[in-house]
mmCIF file of C-alpha atoms and ligand atoms in Angstrom:
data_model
loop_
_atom_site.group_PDB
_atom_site.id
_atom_site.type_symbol
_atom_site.label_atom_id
_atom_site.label_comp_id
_atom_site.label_asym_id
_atom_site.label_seq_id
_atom_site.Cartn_x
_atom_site.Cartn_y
_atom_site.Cartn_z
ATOM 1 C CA UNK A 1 7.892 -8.147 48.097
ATOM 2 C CA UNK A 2 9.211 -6.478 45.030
ATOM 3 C CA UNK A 3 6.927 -5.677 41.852
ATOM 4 C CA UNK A 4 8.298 -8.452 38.859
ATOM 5 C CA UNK A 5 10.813 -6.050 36.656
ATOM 6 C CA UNK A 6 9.114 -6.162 33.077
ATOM 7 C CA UNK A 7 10.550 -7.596 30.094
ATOM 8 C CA UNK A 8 12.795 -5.617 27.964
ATOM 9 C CA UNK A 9 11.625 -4.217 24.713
ATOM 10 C CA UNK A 10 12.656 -7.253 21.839
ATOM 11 C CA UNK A 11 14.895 -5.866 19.681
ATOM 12 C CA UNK A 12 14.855 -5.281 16.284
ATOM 13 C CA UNK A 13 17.270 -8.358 15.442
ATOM 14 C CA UNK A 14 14.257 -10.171 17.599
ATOM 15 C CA UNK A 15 11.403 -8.585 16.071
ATOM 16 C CA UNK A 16 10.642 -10.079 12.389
ATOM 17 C CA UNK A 17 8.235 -8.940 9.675
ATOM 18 C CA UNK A 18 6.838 -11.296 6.775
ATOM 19 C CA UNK A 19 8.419 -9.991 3.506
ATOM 20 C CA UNK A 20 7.622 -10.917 0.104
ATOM 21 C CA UNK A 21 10.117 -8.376 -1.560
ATOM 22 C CA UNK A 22 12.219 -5.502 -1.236
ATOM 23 C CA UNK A 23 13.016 -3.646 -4.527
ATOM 24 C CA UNK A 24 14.398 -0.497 -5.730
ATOM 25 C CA UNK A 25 15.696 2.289 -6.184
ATOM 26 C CA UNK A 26 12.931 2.546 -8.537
ATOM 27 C CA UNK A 27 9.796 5.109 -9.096
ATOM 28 C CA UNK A 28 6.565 5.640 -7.066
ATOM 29 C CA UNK A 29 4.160 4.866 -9.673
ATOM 30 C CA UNK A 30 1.368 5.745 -8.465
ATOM 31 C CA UNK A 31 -0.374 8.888 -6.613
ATOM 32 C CA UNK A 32 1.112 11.900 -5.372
ATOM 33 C CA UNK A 33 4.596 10.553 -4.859
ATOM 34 C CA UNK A 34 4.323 9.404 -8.665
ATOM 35 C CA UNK A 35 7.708 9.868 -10.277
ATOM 36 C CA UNK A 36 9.961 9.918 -7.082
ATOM 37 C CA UNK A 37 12.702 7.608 -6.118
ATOM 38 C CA UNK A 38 11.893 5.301 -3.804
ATOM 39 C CA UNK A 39 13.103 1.811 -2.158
ATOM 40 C CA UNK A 40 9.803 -0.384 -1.623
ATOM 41 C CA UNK A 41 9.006 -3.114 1.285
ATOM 42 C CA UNK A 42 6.651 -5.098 0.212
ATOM 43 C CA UNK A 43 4.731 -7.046 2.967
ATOM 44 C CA UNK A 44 3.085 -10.750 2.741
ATOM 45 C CA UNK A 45 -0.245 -11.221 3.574
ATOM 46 C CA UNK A 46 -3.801 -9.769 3.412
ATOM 47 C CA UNK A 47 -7.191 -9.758 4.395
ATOM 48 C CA UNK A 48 -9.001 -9.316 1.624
ATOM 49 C CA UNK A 49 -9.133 -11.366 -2.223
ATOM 50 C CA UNK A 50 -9.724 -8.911 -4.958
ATOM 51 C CA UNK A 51 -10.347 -10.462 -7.884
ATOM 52 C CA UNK A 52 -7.891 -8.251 -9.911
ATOM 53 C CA UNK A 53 -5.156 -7.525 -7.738
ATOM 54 C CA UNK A 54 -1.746 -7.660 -9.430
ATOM 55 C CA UNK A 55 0.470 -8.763 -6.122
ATOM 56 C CA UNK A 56 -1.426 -12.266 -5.560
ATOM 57 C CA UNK A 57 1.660 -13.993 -4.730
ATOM 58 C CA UNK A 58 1.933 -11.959 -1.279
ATOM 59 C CA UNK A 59 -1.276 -13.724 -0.103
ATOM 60 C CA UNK A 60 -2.649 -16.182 -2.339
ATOM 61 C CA UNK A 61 -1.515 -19.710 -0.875
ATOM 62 C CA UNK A 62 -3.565 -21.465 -3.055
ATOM 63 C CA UNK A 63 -2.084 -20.288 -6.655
ATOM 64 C CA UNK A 64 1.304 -19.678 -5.006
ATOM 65 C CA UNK A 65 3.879 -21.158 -2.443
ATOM 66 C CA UNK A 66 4.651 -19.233 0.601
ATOM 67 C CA UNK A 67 7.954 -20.708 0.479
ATOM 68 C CA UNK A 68 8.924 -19.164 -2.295
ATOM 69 C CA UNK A 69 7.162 -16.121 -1.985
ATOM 70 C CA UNK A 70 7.379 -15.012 1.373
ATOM 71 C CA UNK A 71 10.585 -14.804 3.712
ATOM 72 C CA UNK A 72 10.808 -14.204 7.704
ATOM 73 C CA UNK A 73 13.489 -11.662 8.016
ATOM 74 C CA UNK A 74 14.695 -9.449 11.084
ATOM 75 C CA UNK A 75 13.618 -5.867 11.043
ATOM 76 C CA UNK A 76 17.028 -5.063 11.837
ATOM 77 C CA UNK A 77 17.854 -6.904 8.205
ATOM 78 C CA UNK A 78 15.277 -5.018 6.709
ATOM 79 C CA UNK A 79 16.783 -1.703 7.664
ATOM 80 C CA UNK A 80 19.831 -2.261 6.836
ATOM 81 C CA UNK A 81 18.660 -3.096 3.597
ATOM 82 C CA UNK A 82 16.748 -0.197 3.235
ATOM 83 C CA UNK A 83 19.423 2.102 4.462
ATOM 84 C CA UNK A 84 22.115 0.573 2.384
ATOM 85 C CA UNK A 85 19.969 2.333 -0.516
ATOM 86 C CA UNK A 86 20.718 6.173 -1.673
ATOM 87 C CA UNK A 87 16.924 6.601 -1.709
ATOM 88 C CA UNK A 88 14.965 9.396 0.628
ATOM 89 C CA UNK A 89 11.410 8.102 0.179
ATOM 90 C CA UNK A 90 10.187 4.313 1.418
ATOM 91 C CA UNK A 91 7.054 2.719 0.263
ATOM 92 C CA UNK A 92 5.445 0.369 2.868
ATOM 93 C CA UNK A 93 3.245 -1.924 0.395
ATOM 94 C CA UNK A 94 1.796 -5.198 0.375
ATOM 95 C CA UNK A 95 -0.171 -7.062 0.776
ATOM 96 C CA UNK A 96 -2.008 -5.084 3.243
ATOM 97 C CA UNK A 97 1.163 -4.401 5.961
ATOM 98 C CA UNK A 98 -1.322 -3.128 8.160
ATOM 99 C CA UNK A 99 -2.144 -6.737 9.229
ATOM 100 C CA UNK A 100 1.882 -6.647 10.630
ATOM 101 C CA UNK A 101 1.429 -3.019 12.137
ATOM 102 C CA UNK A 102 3.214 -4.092 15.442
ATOM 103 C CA UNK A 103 6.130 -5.316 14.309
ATOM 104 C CA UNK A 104 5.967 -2.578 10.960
ATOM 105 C CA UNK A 105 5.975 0.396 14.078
ATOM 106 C CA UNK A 106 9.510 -0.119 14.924
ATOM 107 C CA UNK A 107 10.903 -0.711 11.764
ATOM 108 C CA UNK A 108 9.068 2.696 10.882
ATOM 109 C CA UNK A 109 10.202 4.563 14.195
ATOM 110 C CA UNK A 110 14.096 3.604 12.865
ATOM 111 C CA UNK A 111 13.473 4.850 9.466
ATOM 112 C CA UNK A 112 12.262 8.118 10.328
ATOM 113 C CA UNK A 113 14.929 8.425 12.942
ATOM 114 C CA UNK A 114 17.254 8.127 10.355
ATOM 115 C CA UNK A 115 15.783 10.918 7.914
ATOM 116 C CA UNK A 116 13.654 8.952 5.797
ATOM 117 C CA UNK A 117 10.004 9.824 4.547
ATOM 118 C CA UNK A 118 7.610 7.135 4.711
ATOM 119 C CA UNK A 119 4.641 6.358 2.765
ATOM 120 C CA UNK A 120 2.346 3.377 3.295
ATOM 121 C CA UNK A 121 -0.186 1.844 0.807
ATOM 122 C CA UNK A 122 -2.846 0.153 2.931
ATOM 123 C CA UNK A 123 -6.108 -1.057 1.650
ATOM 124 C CA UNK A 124 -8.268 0.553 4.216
ATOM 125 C CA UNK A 125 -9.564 -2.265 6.205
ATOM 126 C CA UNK A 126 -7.061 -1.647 9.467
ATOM 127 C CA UNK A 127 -6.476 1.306 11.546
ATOM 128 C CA UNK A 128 -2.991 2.057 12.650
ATOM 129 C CA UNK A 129 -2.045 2.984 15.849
ATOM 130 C CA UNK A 130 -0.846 6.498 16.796
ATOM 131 C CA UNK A 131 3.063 5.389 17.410
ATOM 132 C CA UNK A 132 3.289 4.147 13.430
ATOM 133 C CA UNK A 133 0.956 7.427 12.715
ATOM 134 C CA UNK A 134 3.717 9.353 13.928
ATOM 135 C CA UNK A 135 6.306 8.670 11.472
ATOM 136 C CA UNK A 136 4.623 8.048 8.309
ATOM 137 C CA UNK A 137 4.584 11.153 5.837
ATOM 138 C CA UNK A 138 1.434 9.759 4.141
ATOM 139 C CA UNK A 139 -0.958 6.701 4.201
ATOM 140 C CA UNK A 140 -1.870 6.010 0.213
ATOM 141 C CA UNK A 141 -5.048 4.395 1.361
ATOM 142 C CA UNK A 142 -7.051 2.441 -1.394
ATOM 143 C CA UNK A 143 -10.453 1.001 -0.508
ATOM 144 C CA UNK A 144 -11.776 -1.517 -2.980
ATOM 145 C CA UNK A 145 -14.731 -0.609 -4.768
ATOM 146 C CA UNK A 146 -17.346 -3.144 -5.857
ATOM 147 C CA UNK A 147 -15.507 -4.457 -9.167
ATOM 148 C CA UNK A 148 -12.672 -5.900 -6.823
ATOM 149 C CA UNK A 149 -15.403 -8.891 -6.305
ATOM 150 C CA UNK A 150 -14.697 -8.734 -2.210
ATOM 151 C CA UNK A 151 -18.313 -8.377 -0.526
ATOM 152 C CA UNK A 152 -18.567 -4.829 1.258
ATOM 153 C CA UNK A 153 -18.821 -5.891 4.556
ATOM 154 C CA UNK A 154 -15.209 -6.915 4.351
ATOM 155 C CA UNK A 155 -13.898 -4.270 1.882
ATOM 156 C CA UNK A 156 -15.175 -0.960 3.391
ATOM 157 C CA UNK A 157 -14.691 -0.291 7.444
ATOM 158 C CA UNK A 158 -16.418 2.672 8.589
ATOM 159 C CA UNK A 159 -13.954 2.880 11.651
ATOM 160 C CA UNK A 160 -10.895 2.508 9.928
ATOM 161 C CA UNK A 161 -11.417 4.309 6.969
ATOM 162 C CA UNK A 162 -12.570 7.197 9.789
ATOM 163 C CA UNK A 163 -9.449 6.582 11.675
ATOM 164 C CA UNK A 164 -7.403 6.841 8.967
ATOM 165 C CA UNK A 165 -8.777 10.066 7.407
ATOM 166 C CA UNK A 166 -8.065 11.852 11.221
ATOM 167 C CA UNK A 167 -4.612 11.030 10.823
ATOM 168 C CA UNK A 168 -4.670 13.921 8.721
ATOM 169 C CA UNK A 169 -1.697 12.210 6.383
ATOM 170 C CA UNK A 170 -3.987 10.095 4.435
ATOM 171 C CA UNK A 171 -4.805 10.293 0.550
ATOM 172 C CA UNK A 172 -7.798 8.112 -0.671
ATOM 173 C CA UNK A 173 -6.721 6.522 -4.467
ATOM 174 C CA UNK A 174 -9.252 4.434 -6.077
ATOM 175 C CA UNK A 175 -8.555 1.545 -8.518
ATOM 176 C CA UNK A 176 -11.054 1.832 -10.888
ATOM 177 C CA UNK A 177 -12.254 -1.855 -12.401
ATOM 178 C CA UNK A 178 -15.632 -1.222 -13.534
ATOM 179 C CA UNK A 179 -17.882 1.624 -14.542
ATOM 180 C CA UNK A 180 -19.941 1.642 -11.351
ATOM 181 C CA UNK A 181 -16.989 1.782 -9.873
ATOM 182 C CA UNK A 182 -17.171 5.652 -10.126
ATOM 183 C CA UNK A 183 -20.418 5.953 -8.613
ATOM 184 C CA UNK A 184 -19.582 4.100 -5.656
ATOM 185 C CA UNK A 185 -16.182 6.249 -5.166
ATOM 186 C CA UNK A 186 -18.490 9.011 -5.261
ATOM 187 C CA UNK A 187 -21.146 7.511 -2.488
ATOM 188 C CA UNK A 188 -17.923 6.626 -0.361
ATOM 189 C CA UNK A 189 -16.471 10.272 -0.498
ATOM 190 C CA UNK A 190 -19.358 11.645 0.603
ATOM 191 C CA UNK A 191 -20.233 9.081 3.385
ATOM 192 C CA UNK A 192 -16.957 9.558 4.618
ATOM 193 C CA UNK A 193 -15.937 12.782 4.003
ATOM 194 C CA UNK A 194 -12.714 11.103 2.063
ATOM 195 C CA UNK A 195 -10.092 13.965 0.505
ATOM 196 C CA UNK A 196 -8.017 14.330 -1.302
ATOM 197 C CA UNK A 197 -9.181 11.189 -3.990
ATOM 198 C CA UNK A 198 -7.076 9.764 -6.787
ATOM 199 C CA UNK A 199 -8.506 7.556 -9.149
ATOM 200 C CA UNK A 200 -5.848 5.363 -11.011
ATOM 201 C CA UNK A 201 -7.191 2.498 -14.285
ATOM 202 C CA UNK A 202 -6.695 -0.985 -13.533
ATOM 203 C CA UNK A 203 -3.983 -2.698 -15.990
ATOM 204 C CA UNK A 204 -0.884 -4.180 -15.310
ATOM 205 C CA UNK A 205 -0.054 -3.676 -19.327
ATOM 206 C CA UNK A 206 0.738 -0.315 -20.876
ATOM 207 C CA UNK A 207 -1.862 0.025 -23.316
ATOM 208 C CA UNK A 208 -4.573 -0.841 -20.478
ATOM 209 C CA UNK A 209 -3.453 1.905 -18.458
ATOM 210 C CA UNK A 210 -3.325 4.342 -21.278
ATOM 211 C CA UNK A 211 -6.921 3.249 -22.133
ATOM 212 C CA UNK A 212 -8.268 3.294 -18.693
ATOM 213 C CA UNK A 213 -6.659 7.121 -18.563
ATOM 214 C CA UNK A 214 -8.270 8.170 -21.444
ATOM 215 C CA UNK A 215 -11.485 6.896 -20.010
ATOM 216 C CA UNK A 216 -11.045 8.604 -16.489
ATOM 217 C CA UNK A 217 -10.066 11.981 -17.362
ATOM 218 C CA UNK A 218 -12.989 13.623 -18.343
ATOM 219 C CA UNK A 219 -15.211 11.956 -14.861
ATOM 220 C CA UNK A 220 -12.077 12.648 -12.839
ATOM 221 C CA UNK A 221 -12.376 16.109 -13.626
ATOM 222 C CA UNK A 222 -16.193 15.903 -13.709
ATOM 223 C CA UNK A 223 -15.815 14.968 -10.001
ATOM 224 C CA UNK A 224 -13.177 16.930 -8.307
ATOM 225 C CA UNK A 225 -10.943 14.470 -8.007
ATOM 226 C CA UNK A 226 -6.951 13.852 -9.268
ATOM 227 C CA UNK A 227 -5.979 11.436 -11.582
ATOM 228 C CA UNK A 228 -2.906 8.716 -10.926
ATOM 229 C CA UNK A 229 -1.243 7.076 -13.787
ATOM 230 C CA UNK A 230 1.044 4.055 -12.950
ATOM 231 C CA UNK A 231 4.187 4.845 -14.193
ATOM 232 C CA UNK A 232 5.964 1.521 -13.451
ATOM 233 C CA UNK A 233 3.782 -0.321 -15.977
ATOM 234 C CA UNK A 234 4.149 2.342 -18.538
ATOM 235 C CA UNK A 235 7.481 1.745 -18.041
ATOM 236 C CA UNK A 236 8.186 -1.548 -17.474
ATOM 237 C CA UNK A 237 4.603 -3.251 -17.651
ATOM 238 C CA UNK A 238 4.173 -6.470 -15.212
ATOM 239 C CA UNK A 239 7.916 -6.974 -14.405
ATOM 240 C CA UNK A 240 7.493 -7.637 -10.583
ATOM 241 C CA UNK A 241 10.410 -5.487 -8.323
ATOM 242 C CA UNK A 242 9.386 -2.604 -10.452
HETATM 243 S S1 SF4 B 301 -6.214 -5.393 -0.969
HETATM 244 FE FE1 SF4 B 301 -4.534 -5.091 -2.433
HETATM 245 S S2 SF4 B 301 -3.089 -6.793 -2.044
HETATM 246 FE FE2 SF4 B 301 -5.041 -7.311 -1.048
HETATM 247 S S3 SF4 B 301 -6.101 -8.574 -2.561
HETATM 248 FE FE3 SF4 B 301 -6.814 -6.438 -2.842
HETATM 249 S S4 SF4 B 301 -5.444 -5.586 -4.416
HETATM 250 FE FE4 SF4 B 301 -4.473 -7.462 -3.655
#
């Protein structure tokens, strides 16, 4: 009796990833990457609710339709897309696209096969495994601090936010809602050993960022830390594919 062959490998016209947009070239407006060109894939879906987040209509069924919002699309279609753009750097956002890391992982793998950096914004919550690890240039990761509203029990995961630090590729950026906010940040670095940290404002208007900038400098300095702007909203303010 002969062992069963296995399956083959689904492709990636079989493989398909939950997409709410993809946009660009534009700018990395936020963190490190801030100013770059940059294509961005922006995954439907999350696990957590925060009550400020500025990309509700990837997961918030209840305000928004999911037929409108959200397509099923091949990841072959997806990279094609992505390739068909003159851009070197790819931002992986959501959404948290961590919840899709299995079908993400070869859509990654074909990207960096091809030459292209990859950074992925993930929230925090969800480690990825070592075969995405592999071809990302950086994880942007962004736990939610206690202004987001989400209780901490769902917002902060001790073994992801561990796993993700080893990666060794991971910067820690912190949306800053509410003054406490900074003391928190501060508890979490040092529970967790988190570095590099960014803070960034909230605002999803130009004159809010500017604001919350001119509030964070002098603690972000205070602290250690490095200071994000978000360039797309100075530029452009709430236009979504921006
Ligand atoms: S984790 Fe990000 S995408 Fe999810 S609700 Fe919070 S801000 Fe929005």
């Amino acid at each position: 009796m002969t062992a069963a062959a296995a399956a083959p490998a689904p492709t990636n016209a079989e493989v398909t990833l939950r997409v709410a947009e993809l946009f660009g070239p534009t700018l990395q407006g936020e963190g490190p990457s801030a100013g770059q060109r940059a294509v961005f894939v922006r995954l439907s879906g999350c696990n957590l609710d925060c009550g400020w987040c500025d990309t509700p209509y990837t997961w918030d069924w209840a305000r928004f339709d999911p037929a409108q919002e959200s397509r099923t699309l091949p990841v072959q279609a997806v990279l094609d897309w992505i390739l068909g753009r003159d851009t070197d750097l790819v931002v992986i956002t959501g959404g948290e696209p961590l919840i899709q890391h299995a079908r993400l992982t070869p859509l990654a793998q074909a990207l960096a096969a091809a030459g292209r950096r990859i950074e992925i914004e993930t929230n925090g919550t969800i480690a990825p495994p070592d075969r995405l690890i592999e071809c990302v240039e950086r994880f942007n990761v962004s736990p939610k601090l206690g202004g987001s509203g989400v209780p901490i029990g769902r917002r902060i995961r001790p073994a992801a936010l561990e796993a993700l630090r080893g990666t060794g590729k991971a910067v820690f950026k912190f949306v800053i809602g509410a003054p406490e906010d900074l003391a928190e940040l501060a508890d979490l670095q040092a529970r967790f050993g988190l570095a590099p940290v960014w803070v960034m404002p909230q605002g999803t208007h130009p004159a809010d960022v500017v604001e919350g900038l001119r509030a964070l400098a002098e603690p972000t300095l205070a602290h250690g830390w490095n200071l994000s702007s978000r360039l797309h909203v100075l530029v452009w303010g709430d236009q979504r594919g921006r």
